[in-house]
Coordinates of N, CA, C and O in Angstrom, one line a residue:
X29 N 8.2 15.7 31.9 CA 7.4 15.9 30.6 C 7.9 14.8 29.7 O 9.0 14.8 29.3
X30 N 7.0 13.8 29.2 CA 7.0 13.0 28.2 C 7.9 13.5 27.1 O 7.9 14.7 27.0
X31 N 8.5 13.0 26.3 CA 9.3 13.1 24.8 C 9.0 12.3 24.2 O 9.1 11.1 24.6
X32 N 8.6 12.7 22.7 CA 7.7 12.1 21.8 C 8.4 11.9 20.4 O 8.6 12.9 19.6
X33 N 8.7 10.9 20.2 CA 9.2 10.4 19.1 C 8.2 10.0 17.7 O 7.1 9.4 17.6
X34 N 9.2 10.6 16.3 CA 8.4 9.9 15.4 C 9.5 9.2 14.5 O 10.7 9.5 14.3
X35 N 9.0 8.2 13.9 CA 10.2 7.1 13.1 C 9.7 6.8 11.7 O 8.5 6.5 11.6
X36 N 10.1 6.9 11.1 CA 9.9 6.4 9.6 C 10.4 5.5 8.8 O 11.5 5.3 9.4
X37 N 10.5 4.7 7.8 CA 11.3 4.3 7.0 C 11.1 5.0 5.6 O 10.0 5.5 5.2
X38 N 12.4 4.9 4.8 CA 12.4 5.1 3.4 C 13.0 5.1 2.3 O 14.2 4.9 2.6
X39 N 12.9 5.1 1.4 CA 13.8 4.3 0.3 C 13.3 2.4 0.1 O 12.2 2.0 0.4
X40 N 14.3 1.8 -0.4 CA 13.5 0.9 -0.7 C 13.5 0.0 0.5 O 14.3 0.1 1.4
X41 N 12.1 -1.3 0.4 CA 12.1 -2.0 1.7 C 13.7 -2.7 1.4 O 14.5 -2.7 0.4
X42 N 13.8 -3.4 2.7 CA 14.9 -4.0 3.1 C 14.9 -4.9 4.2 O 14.6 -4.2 5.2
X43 N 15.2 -6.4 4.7 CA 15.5 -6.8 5.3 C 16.2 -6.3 6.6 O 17.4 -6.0 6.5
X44 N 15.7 -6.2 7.7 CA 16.1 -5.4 9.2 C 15.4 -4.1 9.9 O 15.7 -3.6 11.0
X45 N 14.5 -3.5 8.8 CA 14.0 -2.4 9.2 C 12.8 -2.5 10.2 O 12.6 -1.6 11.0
X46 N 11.8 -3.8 10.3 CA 11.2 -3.8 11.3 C 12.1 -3.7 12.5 O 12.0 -3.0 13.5
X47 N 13.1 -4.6 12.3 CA 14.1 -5.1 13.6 C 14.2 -3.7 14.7 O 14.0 -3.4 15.9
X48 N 14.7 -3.0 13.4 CA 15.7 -1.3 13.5 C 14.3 -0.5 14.1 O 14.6 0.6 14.6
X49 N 13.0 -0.7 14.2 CA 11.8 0.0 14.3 C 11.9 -0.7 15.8 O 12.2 0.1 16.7
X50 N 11.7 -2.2 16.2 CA 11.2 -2.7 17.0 C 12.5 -1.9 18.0 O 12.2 -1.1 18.9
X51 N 13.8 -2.2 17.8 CA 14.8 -2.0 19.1 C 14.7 -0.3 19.4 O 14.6 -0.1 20.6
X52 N 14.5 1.1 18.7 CA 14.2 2.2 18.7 C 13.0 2.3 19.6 O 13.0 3.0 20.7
X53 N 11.6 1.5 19.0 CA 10.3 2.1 20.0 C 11.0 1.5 21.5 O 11.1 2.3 22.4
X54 N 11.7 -0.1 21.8 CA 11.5 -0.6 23.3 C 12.6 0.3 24.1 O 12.5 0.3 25.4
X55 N 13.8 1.0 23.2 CA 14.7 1.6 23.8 C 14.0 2.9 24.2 O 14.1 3.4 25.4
X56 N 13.1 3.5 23.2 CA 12.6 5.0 23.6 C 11.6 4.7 24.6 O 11.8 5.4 25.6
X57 N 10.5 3.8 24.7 CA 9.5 2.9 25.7 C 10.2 2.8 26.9 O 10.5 3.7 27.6
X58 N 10.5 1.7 27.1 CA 11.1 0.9 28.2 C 12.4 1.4 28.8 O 12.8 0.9 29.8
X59 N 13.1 2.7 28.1 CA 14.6 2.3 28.9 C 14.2 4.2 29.5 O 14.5 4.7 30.6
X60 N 13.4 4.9 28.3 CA 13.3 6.1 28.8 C 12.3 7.2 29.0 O 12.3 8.4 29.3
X61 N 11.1 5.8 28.5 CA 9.9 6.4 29.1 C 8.9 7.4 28.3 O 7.9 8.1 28.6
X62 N 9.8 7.2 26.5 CA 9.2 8.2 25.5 C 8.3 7.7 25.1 O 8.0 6.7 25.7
X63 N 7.4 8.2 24.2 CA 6.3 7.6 23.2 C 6.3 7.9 21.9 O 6.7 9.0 21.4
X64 N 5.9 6.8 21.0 CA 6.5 6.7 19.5 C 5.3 6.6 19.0 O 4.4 5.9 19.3
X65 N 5.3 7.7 17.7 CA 4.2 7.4 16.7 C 5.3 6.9 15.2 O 6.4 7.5 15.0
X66 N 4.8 5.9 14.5 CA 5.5 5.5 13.3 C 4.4 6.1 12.0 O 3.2 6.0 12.0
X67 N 5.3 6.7 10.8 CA 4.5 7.5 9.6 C 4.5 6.7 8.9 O 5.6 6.2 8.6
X68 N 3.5 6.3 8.5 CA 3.2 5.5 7.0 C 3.8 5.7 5.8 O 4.2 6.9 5.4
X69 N 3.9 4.9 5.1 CA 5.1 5.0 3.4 C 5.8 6.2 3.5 O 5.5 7.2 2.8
X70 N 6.9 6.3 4.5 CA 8.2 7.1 4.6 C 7.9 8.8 4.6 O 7.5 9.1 5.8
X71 N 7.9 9.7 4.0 CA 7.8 10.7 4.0 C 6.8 11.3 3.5 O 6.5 12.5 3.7
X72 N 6.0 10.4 2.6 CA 4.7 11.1 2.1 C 3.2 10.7 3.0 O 2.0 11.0 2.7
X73 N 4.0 9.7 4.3 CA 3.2 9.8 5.5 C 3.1 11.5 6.5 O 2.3 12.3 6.9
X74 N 4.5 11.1 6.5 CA 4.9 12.4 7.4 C 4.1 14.0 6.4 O 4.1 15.2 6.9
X75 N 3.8 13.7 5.5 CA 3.2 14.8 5.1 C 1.9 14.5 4.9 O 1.4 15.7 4.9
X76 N 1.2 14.0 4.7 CA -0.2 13.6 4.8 C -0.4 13.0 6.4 O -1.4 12.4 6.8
X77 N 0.4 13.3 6.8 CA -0.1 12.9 8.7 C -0.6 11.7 8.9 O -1.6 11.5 9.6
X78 N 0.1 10.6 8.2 CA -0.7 9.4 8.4 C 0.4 8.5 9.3 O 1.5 8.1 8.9
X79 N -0.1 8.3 10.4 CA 0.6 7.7 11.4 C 0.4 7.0 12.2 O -0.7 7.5 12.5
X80 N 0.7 5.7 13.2 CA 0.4 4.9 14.2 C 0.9 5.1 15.5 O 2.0 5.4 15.7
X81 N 0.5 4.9 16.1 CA 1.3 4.6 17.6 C 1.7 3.4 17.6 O 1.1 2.4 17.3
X82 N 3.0 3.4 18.2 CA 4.0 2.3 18.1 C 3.9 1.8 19.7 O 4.5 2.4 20.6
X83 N 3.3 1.0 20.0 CA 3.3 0.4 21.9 C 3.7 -0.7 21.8 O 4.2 -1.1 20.7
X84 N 3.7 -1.2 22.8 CA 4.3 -2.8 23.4 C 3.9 -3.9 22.4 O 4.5 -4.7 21.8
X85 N 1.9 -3.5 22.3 CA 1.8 -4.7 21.0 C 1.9 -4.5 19.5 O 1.8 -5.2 18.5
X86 N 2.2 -3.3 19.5 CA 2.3 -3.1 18.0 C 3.7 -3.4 17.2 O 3.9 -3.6 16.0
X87 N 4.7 -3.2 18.8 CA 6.1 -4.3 18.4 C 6.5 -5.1 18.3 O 7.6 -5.3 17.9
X88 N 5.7 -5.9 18.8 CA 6.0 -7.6 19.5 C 5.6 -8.0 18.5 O 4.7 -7.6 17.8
X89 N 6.6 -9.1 18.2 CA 6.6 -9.7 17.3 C 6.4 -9.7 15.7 O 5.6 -10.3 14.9
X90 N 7.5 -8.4 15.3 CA 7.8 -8.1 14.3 C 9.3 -8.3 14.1 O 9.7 -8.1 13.0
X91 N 10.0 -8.5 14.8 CA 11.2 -9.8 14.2 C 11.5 -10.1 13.1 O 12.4 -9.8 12.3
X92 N 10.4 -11.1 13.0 CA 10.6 -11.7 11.8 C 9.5 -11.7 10.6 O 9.5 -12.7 10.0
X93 N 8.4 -10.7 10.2 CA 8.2 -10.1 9.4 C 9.5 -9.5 8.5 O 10.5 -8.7 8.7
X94 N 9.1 -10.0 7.4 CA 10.0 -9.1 6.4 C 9.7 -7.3 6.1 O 8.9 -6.9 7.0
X95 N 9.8 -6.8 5.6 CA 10.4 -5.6 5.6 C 9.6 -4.4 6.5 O 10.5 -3.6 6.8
X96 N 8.7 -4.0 6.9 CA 8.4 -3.1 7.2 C 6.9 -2.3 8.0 O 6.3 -1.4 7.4
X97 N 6.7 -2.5 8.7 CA 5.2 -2.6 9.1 C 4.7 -1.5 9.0 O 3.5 -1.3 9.1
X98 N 5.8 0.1 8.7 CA 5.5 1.3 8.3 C 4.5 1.4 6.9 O 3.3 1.8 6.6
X99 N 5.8 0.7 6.0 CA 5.6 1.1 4.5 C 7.0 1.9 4.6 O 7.8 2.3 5.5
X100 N 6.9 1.9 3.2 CA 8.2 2.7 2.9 C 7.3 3.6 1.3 O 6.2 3.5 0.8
X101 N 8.6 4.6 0.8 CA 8.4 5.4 -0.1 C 9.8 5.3 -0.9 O 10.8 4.6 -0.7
X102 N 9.3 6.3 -1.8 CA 10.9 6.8 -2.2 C 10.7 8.2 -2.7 O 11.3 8.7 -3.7
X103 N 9.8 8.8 -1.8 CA 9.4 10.5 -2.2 C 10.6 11.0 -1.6 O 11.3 10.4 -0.8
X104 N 10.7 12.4 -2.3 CA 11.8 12.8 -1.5 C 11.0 14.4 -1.4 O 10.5 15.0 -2.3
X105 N 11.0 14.9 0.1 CA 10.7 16.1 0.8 C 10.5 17.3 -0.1 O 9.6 18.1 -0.2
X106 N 11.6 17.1 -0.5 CA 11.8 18.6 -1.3 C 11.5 18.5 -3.2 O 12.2 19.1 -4.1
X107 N 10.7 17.7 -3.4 CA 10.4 17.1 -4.9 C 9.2 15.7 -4.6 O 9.4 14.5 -4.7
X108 N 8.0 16.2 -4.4 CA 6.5 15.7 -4.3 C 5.7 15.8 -4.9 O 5.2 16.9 -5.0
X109 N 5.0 14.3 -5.8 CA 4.2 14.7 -7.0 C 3.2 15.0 -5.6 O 3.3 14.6 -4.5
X110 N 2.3 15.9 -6.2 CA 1.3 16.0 -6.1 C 0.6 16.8 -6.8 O 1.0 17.9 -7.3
X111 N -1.1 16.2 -7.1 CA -1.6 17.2 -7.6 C -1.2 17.2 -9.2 O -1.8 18.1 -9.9
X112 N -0.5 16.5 -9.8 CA 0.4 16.3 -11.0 C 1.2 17.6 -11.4 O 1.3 18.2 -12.4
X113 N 1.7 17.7 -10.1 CA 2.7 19.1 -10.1 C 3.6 18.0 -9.1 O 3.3 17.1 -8.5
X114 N 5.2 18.8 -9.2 CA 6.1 18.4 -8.3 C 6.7 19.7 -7.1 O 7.4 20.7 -7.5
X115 N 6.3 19.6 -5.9 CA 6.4 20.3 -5.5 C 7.1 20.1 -4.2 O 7.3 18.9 -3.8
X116 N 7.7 21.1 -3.4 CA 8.1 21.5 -2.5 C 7.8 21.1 -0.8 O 7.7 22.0 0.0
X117 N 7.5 19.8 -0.4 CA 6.6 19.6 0.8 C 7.4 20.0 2.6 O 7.0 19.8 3.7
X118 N 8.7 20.5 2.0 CA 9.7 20.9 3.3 C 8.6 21.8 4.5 O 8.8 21.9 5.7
X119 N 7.8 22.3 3.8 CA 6.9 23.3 4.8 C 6.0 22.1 5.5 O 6.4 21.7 6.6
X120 N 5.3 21.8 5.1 CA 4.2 20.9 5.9 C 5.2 19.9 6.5 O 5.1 19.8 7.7
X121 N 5.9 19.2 6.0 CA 6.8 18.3 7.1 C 7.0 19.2 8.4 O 6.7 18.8 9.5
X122 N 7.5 20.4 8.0 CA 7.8 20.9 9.3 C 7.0 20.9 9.6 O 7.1 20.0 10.4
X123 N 5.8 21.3 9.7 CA 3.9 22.1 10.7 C 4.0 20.1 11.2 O 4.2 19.7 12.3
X124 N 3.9 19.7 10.4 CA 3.4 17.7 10.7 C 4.4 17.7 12.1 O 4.0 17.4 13.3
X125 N 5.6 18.1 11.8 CA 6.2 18.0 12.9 C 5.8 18.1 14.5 O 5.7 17.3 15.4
X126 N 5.5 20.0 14.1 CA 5.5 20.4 15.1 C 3.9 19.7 15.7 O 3.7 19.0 16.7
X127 N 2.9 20.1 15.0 CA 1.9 19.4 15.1 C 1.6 18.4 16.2 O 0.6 18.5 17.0
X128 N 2.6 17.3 16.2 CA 2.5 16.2 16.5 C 3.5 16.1 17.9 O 3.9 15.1 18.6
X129 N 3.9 17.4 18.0 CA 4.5 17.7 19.5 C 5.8 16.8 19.7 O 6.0 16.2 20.7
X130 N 6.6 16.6 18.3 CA 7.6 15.8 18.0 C 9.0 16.3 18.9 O 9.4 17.5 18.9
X131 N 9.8 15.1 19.9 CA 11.0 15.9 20.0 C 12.0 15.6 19.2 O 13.0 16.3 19.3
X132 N 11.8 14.4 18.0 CA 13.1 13.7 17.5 C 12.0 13.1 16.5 O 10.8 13.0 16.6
X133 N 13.0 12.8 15.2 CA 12.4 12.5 14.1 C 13.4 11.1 13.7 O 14.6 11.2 13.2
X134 N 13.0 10.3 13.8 CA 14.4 8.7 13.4 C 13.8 8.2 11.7 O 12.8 7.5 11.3
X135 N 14.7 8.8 11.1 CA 14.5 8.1 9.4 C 15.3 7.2 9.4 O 16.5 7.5 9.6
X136 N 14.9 5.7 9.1 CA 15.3 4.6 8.4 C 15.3 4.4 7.1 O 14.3 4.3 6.5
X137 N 16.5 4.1 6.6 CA 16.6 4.0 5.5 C 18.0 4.1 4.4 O 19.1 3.8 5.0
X138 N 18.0 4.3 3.1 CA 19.7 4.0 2.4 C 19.7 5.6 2.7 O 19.3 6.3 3.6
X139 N 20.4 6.1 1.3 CA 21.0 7.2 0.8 C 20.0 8.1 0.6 O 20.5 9.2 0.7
X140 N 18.4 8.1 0.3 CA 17.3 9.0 0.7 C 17.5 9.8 1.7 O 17.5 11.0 1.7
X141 N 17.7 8.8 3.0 CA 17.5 9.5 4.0 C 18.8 10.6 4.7 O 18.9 11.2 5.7
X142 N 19.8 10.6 3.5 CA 21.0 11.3 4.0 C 20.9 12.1 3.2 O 21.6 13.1 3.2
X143 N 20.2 12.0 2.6 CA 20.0 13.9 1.6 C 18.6 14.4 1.7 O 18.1 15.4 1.3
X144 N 18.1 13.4 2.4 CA 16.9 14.5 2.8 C 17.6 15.2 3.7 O 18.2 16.2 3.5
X145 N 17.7 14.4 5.4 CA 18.0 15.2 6.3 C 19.0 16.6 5.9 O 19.2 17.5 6.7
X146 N 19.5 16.6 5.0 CA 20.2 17.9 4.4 C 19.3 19.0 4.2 O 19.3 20.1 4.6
X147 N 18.4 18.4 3.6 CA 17.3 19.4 3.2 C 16.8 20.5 4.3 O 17.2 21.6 4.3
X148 N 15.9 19.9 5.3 CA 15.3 20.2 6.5 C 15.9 19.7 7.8 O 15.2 20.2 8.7
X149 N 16.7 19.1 8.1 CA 17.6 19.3 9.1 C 17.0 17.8 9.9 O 16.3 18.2 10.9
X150 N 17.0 16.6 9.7 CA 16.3 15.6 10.8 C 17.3 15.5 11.5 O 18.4 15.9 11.1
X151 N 16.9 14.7 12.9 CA 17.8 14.9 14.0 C 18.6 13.3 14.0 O 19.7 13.3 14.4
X152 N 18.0 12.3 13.5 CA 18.4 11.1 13.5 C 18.3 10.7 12.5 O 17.2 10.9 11.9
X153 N 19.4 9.8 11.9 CA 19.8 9.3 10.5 C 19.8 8.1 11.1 O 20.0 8.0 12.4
X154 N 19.5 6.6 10.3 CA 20.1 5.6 10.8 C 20.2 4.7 8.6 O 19.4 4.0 8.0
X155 N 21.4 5.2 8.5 CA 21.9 5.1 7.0 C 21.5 3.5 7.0 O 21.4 2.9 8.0
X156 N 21.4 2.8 5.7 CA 22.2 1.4 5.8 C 23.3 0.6 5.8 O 23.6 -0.5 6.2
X157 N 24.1 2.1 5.1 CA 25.8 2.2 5.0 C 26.7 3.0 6.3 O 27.8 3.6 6.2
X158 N 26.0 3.0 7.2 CA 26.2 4.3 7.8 C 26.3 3.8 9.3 O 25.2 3.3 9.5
X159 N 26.9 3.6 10.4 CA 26.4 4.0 11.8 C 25.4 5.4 12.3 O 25.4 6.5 11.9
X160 N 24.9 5.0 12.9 CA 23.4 6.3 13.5 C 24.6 7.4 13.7 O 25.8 7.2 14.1
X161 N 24.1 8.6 13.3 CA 24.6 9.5 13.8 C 23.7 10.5 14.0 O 22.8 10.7 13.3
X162 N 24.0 11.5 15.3 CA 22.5 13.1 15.4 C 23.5 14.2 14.5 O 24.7 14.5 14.3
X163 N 22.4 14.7 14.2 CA 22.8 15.9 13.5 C 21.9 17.2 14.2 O 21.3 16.9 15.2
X164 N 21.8 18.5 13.7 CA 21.1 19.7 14.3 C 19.7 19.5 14.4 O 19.0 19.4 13.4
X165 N 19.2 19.3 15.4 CA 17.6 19.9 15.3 C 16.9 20.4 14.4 O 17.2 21.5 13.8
X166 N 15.5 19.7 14.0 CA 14.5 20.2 13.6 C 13.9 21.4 13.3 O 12.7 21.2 13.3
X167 N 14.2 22.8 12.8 CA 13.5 23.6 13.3 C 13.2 24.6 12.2 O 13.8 24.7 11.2
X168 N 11.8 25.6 12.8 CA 11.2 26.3 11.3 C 12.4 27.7 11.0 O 12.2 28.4 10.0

């Protein structure tokens, strides 16, 4: 059975994040046979379900592009204008999740992405300050 990856970036752009996008899809691709969809502007993709598939050409030759072929944000999960209300989006991240028959969630990004995953539990951190580390599973 296939295992399906989704990756994001967020917080502000930064030099290496395509890099960090490109080595993730060819390792999850090529070494183990997963498939990757990437969310548009960081987390208020992942909740508006707006996403790409990440393949062979959609990686190639993003190197040397500067920051990001996602987009990035600086929403944070649990605190989302929307609507000119700020609200709570931890629920639909989750449904987007499952939705999309996700087995692993890879947030790129600074200090955003270490207090989100606090929030709702992501499985992969990859800090700027930080070595990757997994934490608990995804779940409702």
């Amino acid at each position: 059975m296939t295992k399906h990856i989704g990756i994001l970036t967020a917080g502000g752009d930064s030099p290496g994040l395509n890099a960090a996008i490109r080595g993730a899809g060819k390792a999850a691709q090529g070494h183990y046979g997963m498939q990757m969809i990437g969310f548009l502007d960081g987390f208020r993709g992942l909740v508006d379900n707006r996403f790409k598939r990440l393949e062979g050409e959609t990686l190639s030759g993003i190197l040397t592009r500067g920051g990001t072929i996602l987009g990035t944000s600086r929403d944070k999960p649990h605190r989302m204008l929307f609507g000119g209300k700020v609200q709570d989006m931890t629920d639909v991240i989750v449904d987007n999740y499952h939705a999309n028959h996700l087995d692993t969630l890879i947030c790129i990004g600074g200090g955003g992405t270490q207090k989100n995953k606090r929030v709702f539990g992501l499985v992969i951190d990859f800090g700027t300050s930080q070595s990757p580390k997994s934490t608990r599973p995804l779940t409702t």
